[in-house]
Coordinates of C-alpha atoms in Angstrom, one line a residue:
M244 CA 18.0 37.0 112.4
T245 CA 14.7 38.2 111.1
I246 CA 14.7 40.9 108.5
L247 CA 13.6 44.0 111.5
Q248 CA 17.2 42.5 113.4
R249 CA 19.0 42.7 110.3
Q250 CA 17.7 46.7 109.6
Q251 CA 18.3 47.3 112.9
S252 CA 22.3 46.4 112.6
L253 CA 22.5 48.1 109.5
Q254 CA 21.7 51.5 110.3
S255 CA 24.5 53.6 109.8
G256 CA 26.3 55.5 112.7
P257 CA 28.9 58.0 112.9
D258 CA 31.6 55.6 112.3
E259 CA 29.9 53.6 109.4
N260 CA 30.7 55.9 106.7
L261 CA 33.6 58.3 105.6
D262 CA 31.9 61.0 105.6
P263 CA 33.5 63.8 108.0
R264 CA 31.7 64.3 111.1
N265 CA 31.8 68.0 111.4
W266 CA 31.3 69.0 107.7
D267 CA 32.1 73.3 108.9
E268 CA 35.8 71.9 110.3
V269 CA 36.5 69.9 106.7
R270 CA 35.1 73.1 104.8
A271 CA 37.9 75.3 106.5
L272 CA 40.6 72.9 106.0
G273 CA 39.5 72.8 102.3
H274 CA 40.0 76.5 101.7
R275 CA 43.1 76.4 104.0
M276 CA 44.6 73.9 101.3
L277 CA 43.0 75.6 98.0
D278 CA 44.7 78.9 99.4
D279 CA 47.8 77.3 99.9
M280 CA 48.1 75.6 96.7
L281 CA 47.0 79.4 95.2
D282 CA 49.8 80.7 97.0
Y283 CA 52.3 77.9 95.8
A284 CA 51.7 78.9 92.2
A285 CA 51.4 82.7 92.7
N286 CA 55.1 82.7 94.5
I287 CA 56.5 79.6 92.8
R288 CA 59.8 81.7 91.6
E289 CA 60.6 82.3 95.4
R290 CA 60.8 78.4 95.7
P291 CA 64.2 76.5 94.1
V292 CA 62.8 74.6 91.1
W293 CA 64.0 71.1 92.8
S294 CA 65.3 70.1 95.9
P295 CA 66.8 66.8 96.5
I296 CA 65.1 64.5 98.9
P297 CA 67.3 64.1 102.7
D298 CA 67.6 60.6 103.8
D299 CA 65.1 61.3 106.6
V300 CA 62.0 62.7 104.4
R301 CA 62.3 60.0 102.2
A302 CA 62.6 57.3 105.0
R303 CA 59.0 58.7 106.4
F304 CA 57.5 57.2 103.6
R305 CA 58.8 53.7 104.5
A306 CA 56.2 53.6 107.0
A307 CA 54.0 50.9 107.3
L308 CA 50.2 50.7 106.2
P309 CA 48.4 52.5 109.0
A310 CA 45.4 50.8 110.7
A311 CA 44.1 53.6 112.8
P312 CA 42.7 56.8 111.2
T313 CA 45.0 60.1 111.6
A314 CA 43.4 63.3 112.0
L315 CA 43.2 65.2 108.4
D316 CA 44.8 68.3 109.4
E317 CA 47.9 66.1 110.2
V318 CA 47.8 64.3 106.8
Y319 CA 48.0 67.2 105.4
R320 CA 50.7 69.0 107.8
E321 CA 53.0 66.2 106.3
F322 CA 52.0 66.6 102.6
A323 CA 52.9 70.3 102.9
D324 CA 56.2 69.9 105.1
F325 CA 57.3 66.9 102.9
V326 CA 55.5 66.3 99.5
L327 CA 55.2 69.8 98.4
P328 CA 58.8 71.3 99.0
Y329 CA 60.1 68.1 97.0
A330 CA 57.8 67.9 93.7
T331 CA 59.2 67.7 90.1
G332 CA 59.3 71.3 89.7
N333 CA 57.6 71.6 86.3
V334 CA 55.4 74.5 88.2
H335 CA 58.7 76.4 88.1
P336 CA 59.3 78.7 85.2
G337 CA 62.7 77.0 85.5
F338 CA 62.2 73.6 84.6
M339 CA 63.8 73.2 81.2
G340 CA 64.4 69.7 81.3
W341 CA 61.7 68.1 79.8
V342 CA 58.4 68.4 78.0
H343 CA 56.5 69.3 80.9
G344 CA 53.4 71.8 81.0
G345 CA 53.5 74.0 83.9
G346 CA 49.5 73.5 84.5
T347 CA 47.5 76.5 85.9
A348 CA 45.3 77.5 88.1
V349 CA 42.1 77.3 86.5
G350 CA 43.1 73.6 85.7
M351 CA 43.7 73.2 89.5
L352 CA 40.4 74.2 90.1
A353 CA 38.5 72.3 87.0
E354 CA 40.4 68.7 89.1
M355 CA 39.2 69.6 92.0
L356 CA 35.6 69.9 90.9
A357 CA 35.8 66.7 88.7
A358 CA 37.3 64.8 91.7
G359 CA 33.7 65.8 93.7
L360 CA 32.2 64.6 90.7
N361 CA 34.0 61.3 91.2
A362 CA 32.5 60.2 87.4
N363 CA 33.6 57.1 85.8
L364 CA 33.3 58.1 82.2
G365 CA 34.1 54.5 80.7
G366 CA 30.4 54.7 79.5
R367 CA 27.0 54.6 80.4
D368 CA 24.6 58.0 79.7
H369 CA 25.8 61.0 81.7
M370 CA 27.0 64.5 81.0
P371 CA 30.8 64.3 81.8
I372 CA 30.7 62.5 78.8
E373 CA 29.2 64.8 76.6
V374 CA 32.0 67.5 78.1
E375 CA 34.4 64.9 76.5
R376 CA 32.8 64.5 73.1
Q377 CA 33.0 68.3 73.2
I378 CA 36.5 68.1 73.3
V379 CA 36.6 65.1 70.4
E380 CA 34.2 67.4 68.2
W381 CA 36.6 70.6 68.4
M382 CA 39.8 68.3 67.9
R383 CA 37.7 67.1 64.8
S384 CA 37.5 70.5 63.3
M385 CA 40.7 71.7 65.0
Y386 CA 42.9 68.9 62.5
G387 CA 40.0 68.9 59.8
F388 CA 38.8 65.4 60.5
P389 CA 35.5 64.1 59.5
A390 CA 32.6 63.9 61.8
E391 CA 33.1 60.1 61.6
A392 CA 36.2 60.4 63.5
S393 CA 36.6 59.5 67.2
G394 CA 38.8 60.6 70.0
I395 CA 39.2 59.8 73.7
F396 CA 41.4 61.0 76.9
V397 CA 43.7 58.8 78.0
T398 CA 46.9 59.0 80.2
G399 CA 49.6 60.5 77.7
T400 CA 50.5 60.1 74.1
S401 CA 52.5 56.7 75.2
M402 CA 49.2 55.8 76.0
A403 CA 47.8 57.3 72.6
N404 CA 50.7 55.9 70.3
L405 CA 50.3 52.0 71.5
M406 CA 46.3 52.5 71.2
A407 CA 47.1 53.9 67.4
V408 CA 49.5 50.9 66.7
L409 CA 46.8 48.3 68.0
V410 CA 44.0 50.5 65.5
A411 CA 46.3 50.4 62.7
R412 CA 47.4 46.3 63.9
T413 CA 43.5 45.7 63.5
A414 CA 42.6 47.0 60.2
A415 CA 45.9 45.5 58.8
L416 CA 45.2 42.3 60.2
G417 CA 40.8 42.8 60.6
S418 CA 39.1 42.1 64.0
S419 CA 39.6 38.3 64.1
A420 CA 42.9 39.0 65.2
R421 CA 41.5 40.0 68.4
Q422 CA 40.4 36.4 68.8
H423 CA 42.8 34.3 67.2
G424 CA 46.4 36.5 67.8
V425 CA 48.2 37.6 64.9
G426 CA 49.3 34.8 63.6
H427 CA 51.3 34.3 60.5
Q428 CA 50.4 37.2 58.7
G429 CA 50.8 39.3 62.2
A430 CA 54.6 38.3 62.0
L431 CA 55.2 39.8 58.7
L432 CA 53.4 43.4 59.7
T433 CA 56.2 45.9 59.6
A434 CA 56.2 49.7 61.0
Y435 CA 58.1 52.6 60.3
T436 CA 59.3 56.2 62.3
S437 CA 62.4 58.1 62.5
K438 CA 65.6 57.4 64.0
A439 CA 64.3 60.7 66.3
A440 CA 61.2 59.2 66.9
H441 CA 60.0 58.8 70.5
G442 CA 61.0 55.6 72.4
C443 CA 57.0 55.0 73.1
I444 CA 56.6 53.9 69.6
T445 CA 58.8 50.4 69.9
R446 CA 57.5 49.9 73.4
A447 CA 53.9 50.4 71.5
M448 CA 55.4 48.1 69.2
D449 CA 56.3 45.4 71.4
I450 CA 53.1 45.8 73.5
A451 CA 51.0 45.4 70.4
G452 CA 52.9 41.9 69.8
C453 CA 54.4 42.8 67.0
G454 CA 58.2 42.8 68.3
S455 CA 60.2 46.2 68.6
N456 CA 62.2 44.7 65.6
A457 CA 59.9 45.3 63.3
L458 CA 59.7 48.9 63.8
R459 CA 62.4 50.5 60.9
N460 CA 64.2 53.4 62.2
I461 CA 64.4 55.4 59.1
A462 CA 67.5 58.0 59.0
V463 CA 66.9 61.8 59.3
D464 CA 68.0 64.8 57.5
R465 CA 70.2 67.8 58.6
D466 CA 67.2 69.2 60.3
H467 CA 66.3 65.9 62.2
R468 CA 63.0 65.2 60.1
I469 CA 62.7 61.1 58.4
D470 CA 63.9 60.9 55.2
V471 CA 60.7 60.1 53.1
E472 CA 62.6 59.0 50.2
A473 CA 65.0 56.5 52.3
L474 CA 61.5 55.6 53.7
R475 CA 60.5 54.9 50.6
V476 CA 63.0 52.2 49.6
Q477 CA 63.2 50.9 52.9
I478 CA 59.6 50.0 52.3
A479 CA 59.9 48.8 48.7
R480 CA 63.3 46.7 50.2
D481 CA 60.1 45.1 52.6
R482 CA 57.8 44.2 50.5
E483 CA 60.4 42.3 48.4
A484 CA 61.4 40.0 51.1
G485 CA 57.5 39.3 51.6
L486 CA 57.4 41.7 54.5
A487 CA 53.8 43.3 55.3
P488 CA 54.7 47.4 55.7
F489 CA 51.1 48.7 57.4
L490 CA 52.6 51.7 59.5
V491 CA 54.3 55.1 59.4
V492 CA 54.8 56.9 62.7
G493 CA 55.4 60.5 61.7
S494 CA 56.7 63.5 64.6
A495 CA 55.4 66.3 64.9
G496 CA 58.2 68.0 67.5
T497 CA 60.4 64.6 68.4
V498 CA 61.5 64.6 71.7
D499 CA 65.4 66.0 71.3
I500 CA 65.3 68.8 69.2
G501 CA 61.6 69.3 68.6
A502 CA 61.7 68.4 64.7
I503 CA 58.4 68.3 62.8
D504 CA 58.6 65.3 59.8
D505 CA 57.6 66.6 56.7
L506 CA 53.9 65.4 57.6
A507 CA 52.3 66.1 53.7
A508 CA 55.0 64.0 51.8
L509 CA 54.5 61.1 54.8
G510 CA 50.6 61.1 54.1
E511 CA 51.1 61.2 50.4
L512 CA 53.6 58.5 50.8
C513 CA 50.9 56.6 53.1
R514 CA 48.0 56.9 50.4
Q515 CA 50.6 55.6 47.5
Q516 CA 51.4 52.7 49.6
K517 CA 48.2 52.0 51.4
L518 CA 49.5 52.4 54.9
W519 CA 47.8 53.9 58.3
F520 CA 49.3 57.1 58.5
H521 CA 50.0 58.0 62.5
V522 CA 51.5 61.4 64.0
D523 CA 52.9 61.2 67.2
G524 CA 52.0 65.1 68.3
A525 CA 53.1 64.7 71.9
Y526 CA 53.2 68.2 72.2
G527 CA 53.9 69.6 69.0
A528 CA 50.2 68.8 67.2
L529 CA 48.9 72.2 69.6
G530 CA 51.2 73.6 67.7
I531 CA 48.6 74.3 65.1
L532 CA 47.1 77.0 67.6
A533 CA 49.7 79.3 66.8
P534 CA 49.3 80.9 63.0
A535 CA 53.1 81.3 63.1
L536 CA 53.7 77.4 63.5
A537 CA 50.4 76.3 61.5
P538 CA 51.8 75.7 58.2
R539 CA 54.6 73.5 59.4
L540 CA 51.9 71.1 60.3
A541 CA 51.0 71.0 56.8
G542 CA 49.7 67.2 56.4
I543 CA 48.6 66.0 59.5
E544 CA 44.8 67.1 58.4
S545 CA 45.6 63.6 56.4
A546 CA 46.6 61.8 59.1
D547 CA 44.7 58.2 60.2
S548 CA 45.7 58.7 63.9
I549 CA 47.0 61.5 65.6
A550 CA 48.1 61.4 69.4
L551 CA 48.8 64.7 71.6
D552 CA 49.0 65.4 75.4
F553 CA 46.8 68.5 76.8
H554 CA 49.5 68.5 79.4
K555 CA 52.2 69.5 77.4
W556 CA 51.9 73.0 75.4
G557 CA 48.1 72.9 76.4
Q558 CA 48.9 73.5 80.4
V559 CA 46.0 71.3 81.3
P560 CA 47.4 69.5 84.7
Y561 CA 48.7 66.2 84.4
D562 CA 47.3 64.0 82.9
A563 CA 45.7 64.8 79.7
G564 CA 46.6 62.6 76.9
F565 CA 44.5 62.3 73.6
L566 CA 44.3 59.9 70.7
L567 CA 41.7 61.0 67.1
V568 CA 41.1 58.4 65.0
R569 CA 39.7 59.5 61.2
D570 CA 37.9 56.4 61.3
G571 CA 35.9 55.7 63.9
H572 CA 34.8 52.9 62.7
R573 CA 37.7 50.7 62.8
H574 CA 38.6 52.5 66.3
R575 CA 35.5 50.7 67.7
D576 CA 36.9 47.8 65.8
A577 CA 40.3 47.5 67.4
F578 CA 38.6 47.8 71.2
A579 CA 34.4 47.2 71.3
A580 CA 33.8 44.0 73.4
P581 CA 30.3 43.5 74.5
A582 CA 29.8 41.8 77.6
A583 CA 26.4 41.2 79.5
Y584 CA 27.1 43.7 82.5
L585 CA 27.8 46.7 80.0
R586 CA 24.6 46.1 77.9
R587 CA 23.3 49.1 76.0
E588 CA 19.6 50.5 76.7
T589 CA 17.5 53.2 74.9
R590 CA 16.8 54.3 77.9
G591 CA 18.1 54.8 81.8
L592 CA 21.7 55.2 82.8
A593 CA 22.4 52.4 80.5
A594 CA 21.3 54.8 77.8
G595 CA 23.9 57.2 75.8
S596 CA 25.9 54.1 73.3
S597 CA 28.7 54.0 72.0
W598 CA 30.4 54.5 75.1
P599 CA 34.3 55.6 75.5
C600 CA 35.2 51.9 76.6
D601 CA 34.5 50.9 72.9
I602 CA 37.2 52.6 71.8
G603 CA 39.9 51.8 74.5
P604 CA 41.3 49.3 76.9
D605 CA 39.8 51.4 80.4
L606 CA 36.4 50.8 81.3
S607 CA 37.6 53.0 84.8
R608 CA 38.3 56.3 83.0
G609 CA 38.4 59.6 85.1
F610 CA 37.3 62.9 83.8
R611 CA 40.1 64.3 82.2
A612 CA 38.2 66.3 80.0
L613 CA 36.7 68.6 82.7
K614 CA 40.3 70.3 83.3
T615 CA 40.6 70.5 79.1
W616 CA 37.2 72.1 79.3
F617 CA 38.3 74.5 81.3
T618 CA 41.1 75.7 79.6
L619 CA 39.9 75.6 76.4
K620 CA 36.5 77.7 77.3
T621 CA 38.5 80.2 79.7
Y622 CA 42.0 80.8 77.4
G623 CA 40.3 80.3 73.9
T624 CA 42.9 79.0 71.4
E625 CA 43.9 82.3 70.6
R626 CA 45.5 83.0 73.8
L627 CA 47.1 79.2 74.1
G628 CA 48.4 79.9 71.1
A629 CA 50.3 83.1 72.1
V630 CA 51.7 81.3 74.4
I631 CA 53.2 78.2 72.7
A632 CA 54.3 80.9 69.8
R633 CA 56.0 82.9 73.1
T634 CA 57.7 79.7 73.8
C635 CA 59.6 79.3 70.8
A636 CA 60.3 82.8 71.0
L637 CA 62.0 82.0 74.1
A638 CA 63.6 79.2 72.5
G639 CA 65.2 81.8 69.9
Y640 CA 66.0 83.9 72.6
L641 CA 68.2 81.0 74.4
E642 CA 69.7 80.2 70.9
A643 CA 71.1 83.4 70.6
R644 CA 72.3 84.0 73.8
I645 CA 74.7 80.3 73.2
Q646 CA 75.5 81.7 70.0
A647 CA 76.9 85.2 71.3
E648 CA 79.1 83.3 74.2
P649 CA 81.9 81.7 72.9
R650 CA 82.2 79.2 75.8
L651 CA 78.8 77.7 74.9
E652 CA 78.1 75.3 71.6
L653 CA 74.6 75.3 69.6
M654 CA 74.7 71.2 69.0
A655 CA 71.5 71.4 66.6
P656 CA 68.6 73.1 65.3
V657 CA 66.5 75.1 66.9
Q658 CA 62.8 74.3 65.3
L659 CA 60.6 74.9 67.8
N660 CA 61.0 75.2 71.9
I661 CA 63.6 73.0 72.7
V662 CA 67.2 74.3 72.4
C663 CA 70.4 71.5 73.1
F664 CA 73.9 73.3 73.6
R665 CA 77.3 72.7 75.7
Y666 CA 79.4 74.6 77.2
R667 CA 82.7 73.6 75.5
A668 CA 85.6 71.4 77.6
M669 CA 87.9 68.9 76.9
E670 CA 86.0 66.3 78.1
P671 CA 82.5 67.6 77.4
C672 CA 80.3 64.7 78.1
K673 CA 81.5 64.6 81.5
I674 CA 81.9 68.3 81.8
N675 CA 78.4 69.1 81.0
R676 CA 76.7 66.2 83.0
E677 CA 78.0 67.5 86.2
I678 CA 76.9 70.9 85.1
V679 CA 73.3 69.8 84.8
A680 CA 73.3 67.9 88.5
D681 CA 75.4 71.4 90.0
I682 CA 72.3 73.0 88.5
H683 CA 69.5 70.6 89.5
E684 CA 70.7 71.0 93.2
S685 CA 71.1 74.7 92.9
G686 CA 67.7 74.8 92.6
I687 CA 68.2 77.6 90.0
A688 CA 66.9 76.0 86.7
A689 CA 66.1 72.2 86.0
P690 CA 67.3 71.3 81.7
S691 CA 68.0 67.9 80.8
T692 CA 70.5 65.6 79.1
T693 CA 70.6 64.2 75.8
V694 CA 72.5 62.3 73.1
L695 CA 73.0 64.1 69.7
D696 CA 75.2 62.1 67.1
G697 CA 77.2 60.4 70.1
Q698 CA 77.6 63.5 72.0
L699 CA 76.1 64.7 75.4
A700 CA 74.0 67.8 74.9
I701 CA 72.2 70.3 77.9
R702 CA 68.6 69.6 76.7
A703 CA 66.3 73.1 78.0
A704 CA 62.8 72.8 77.1
I705 CA 60.8 76.0 77.0
V706 CA 57.3 74.6 77.4
N707 CA 56.2 76.5 80.8
H708 CA 53.8 79.7 80.2
R709 CA 55.1 81.3 83.3
T710 CA 59.2 81.0 81.6
D711 CA 60.7 84.5 80.9
V712 CA 63.5 86.0 79.6
C713 CA 65.0 85.9 83.1
D714 CA 64.8 82.2 83.1
I715 CA 66.3 81.9 80.0
D716 CA 69.5 84.6 81.4
A717 CA 69.6 82.4 84.9
L718 CA 69.9 79.4 83.1
I719 CA 72.8 80.6 80.7
A720 CA 75.1 82.2 84.0
A721 CA 74.1 78.6 86.0
V722 CA 75.8 77.0 83.1
L723 CA 78.6 79.4 82.4
E724 CA 79.3 79.4 86.6
F725 CA 79.4 75.9 87.2
G726 CA 81.2 75.0 83.8
D727 CA 83.8 77.1 84.4
R728 CA 83.9 75.5 88.1
R729 CA 84.3 72.2 86.8
A730 CA 86.6 73.3 83.9
G731 CA 88.8 75.1 86.4
S732 CA 89.0 72.0 89.3
S733 CA 89.9 69.8 86.1
G734 CA 92.3 71.7 85.0
D735 CA 90.0 71.5 81.4
L736 CA 90.0 75.3 80.8
V737 CA 89.6 77.7 83.1
D738 CA 90.4 78.4 86.9
V739 CA 87.8 80.3 88.2
G740 CA 89.3 80.8 91.6
D741 CA 87.0 81.7 94.7
S742 CA 84.2 82.2 92.9
P743 CA 80.9 83.4 95.0
P744 CA 78.0 81.0 95.0
L745 CA 75.6 81.3 92.5
A746 CA 71.9 83.3 93.4
M747 CA 69.2 81.4 94.3

């Protein structure tokens, strides 16, 4: 085949690429999608928080891989009918089960813009990376980190915590461990966190090759904060045994009750012991934006690294995790891996070194920074801080409602925005587990459960900026109504007879 014949055979026709044949039709449908999703958020209170997925709906998503095309409006109709009604529910103000932010219309629009750009933020010289660098600079300023500090967007704090363990491991063993493995010295590495810390710290130690048994879970005090003196004793004991302590992970907002460790004391201990000090601030680190909460984070500025999620208290749509590292050189030592196809130049698109892929495991990275940039620019830190403070005030209101109701029992001190309580019953674990499931299926609210000192508790995490007093009242009413029914049906406490169903 001649070059001319090849050229003619490759001339694109209407079906040779994936652009629409009629841009106006797609534009009209796109506007409808946008209107529908704005209406979804604007009218979210008219919907149940969560709805069980019917068997026939679930079965639709067991269909074979499509070979033939389907009209876009048909695909969208399937989304609107069978995906949207059965979502997680964290857009709804009644969602209080897990620490999920509610998202915003601003973030949704920014996500659309990011998808339109389709930028890969692994590297090269383009403006989306500068947007991410702007946020890195803002985070340096927010937490009092030096100019040489580095930062990077990741999926979430689970990944950020893993990366922090890898940076700390490399700092302890030297960069040669990346080529030769952790070896004998690596087998001696020992890390420390509290018994109340998130389970992803244990997973991080496992994935990093240190082993989950190398993580010491230190006792906590009455407020669920790490016992700093017990930590000091354990470090000394491990050193005497020939082990190599290298990392302490403090918590800024524990997963169960939102406790904040004494970060100043941990920072001082780590300086004395020459240990890497990492703060898991998944949601609590952003409390620094609220003047009333910021003093409780004193000491976070002394951390060697901080992990946090903008998609929690920051209300940025999922996902938008972040890792900030005080020493950018050590950060790069843990991840940078030169390759011929990633050669850096001084001009052209391949300029702009260093690249984000030098400080993280991903070469393919989405433009998470844009929705975060839009959120910070649009609302400002003062308004975001006020939203954070309000969620804590609502938690205080929920605490007061619980303490005023004899049928309810507070299970842990309320420190930030998480409230753990239960309905009083003869079989409290069984009854409260059923109460939570009943509330989920009713669509009224979506709390979760946790276990504190061996006892199951209802856990309400108030994170959504839309949550209001009426949502707290609805949760309390639902717990009491379903609790009375459950207790009455089991002959436990009361017999409510033919109680009317709860209003949706």
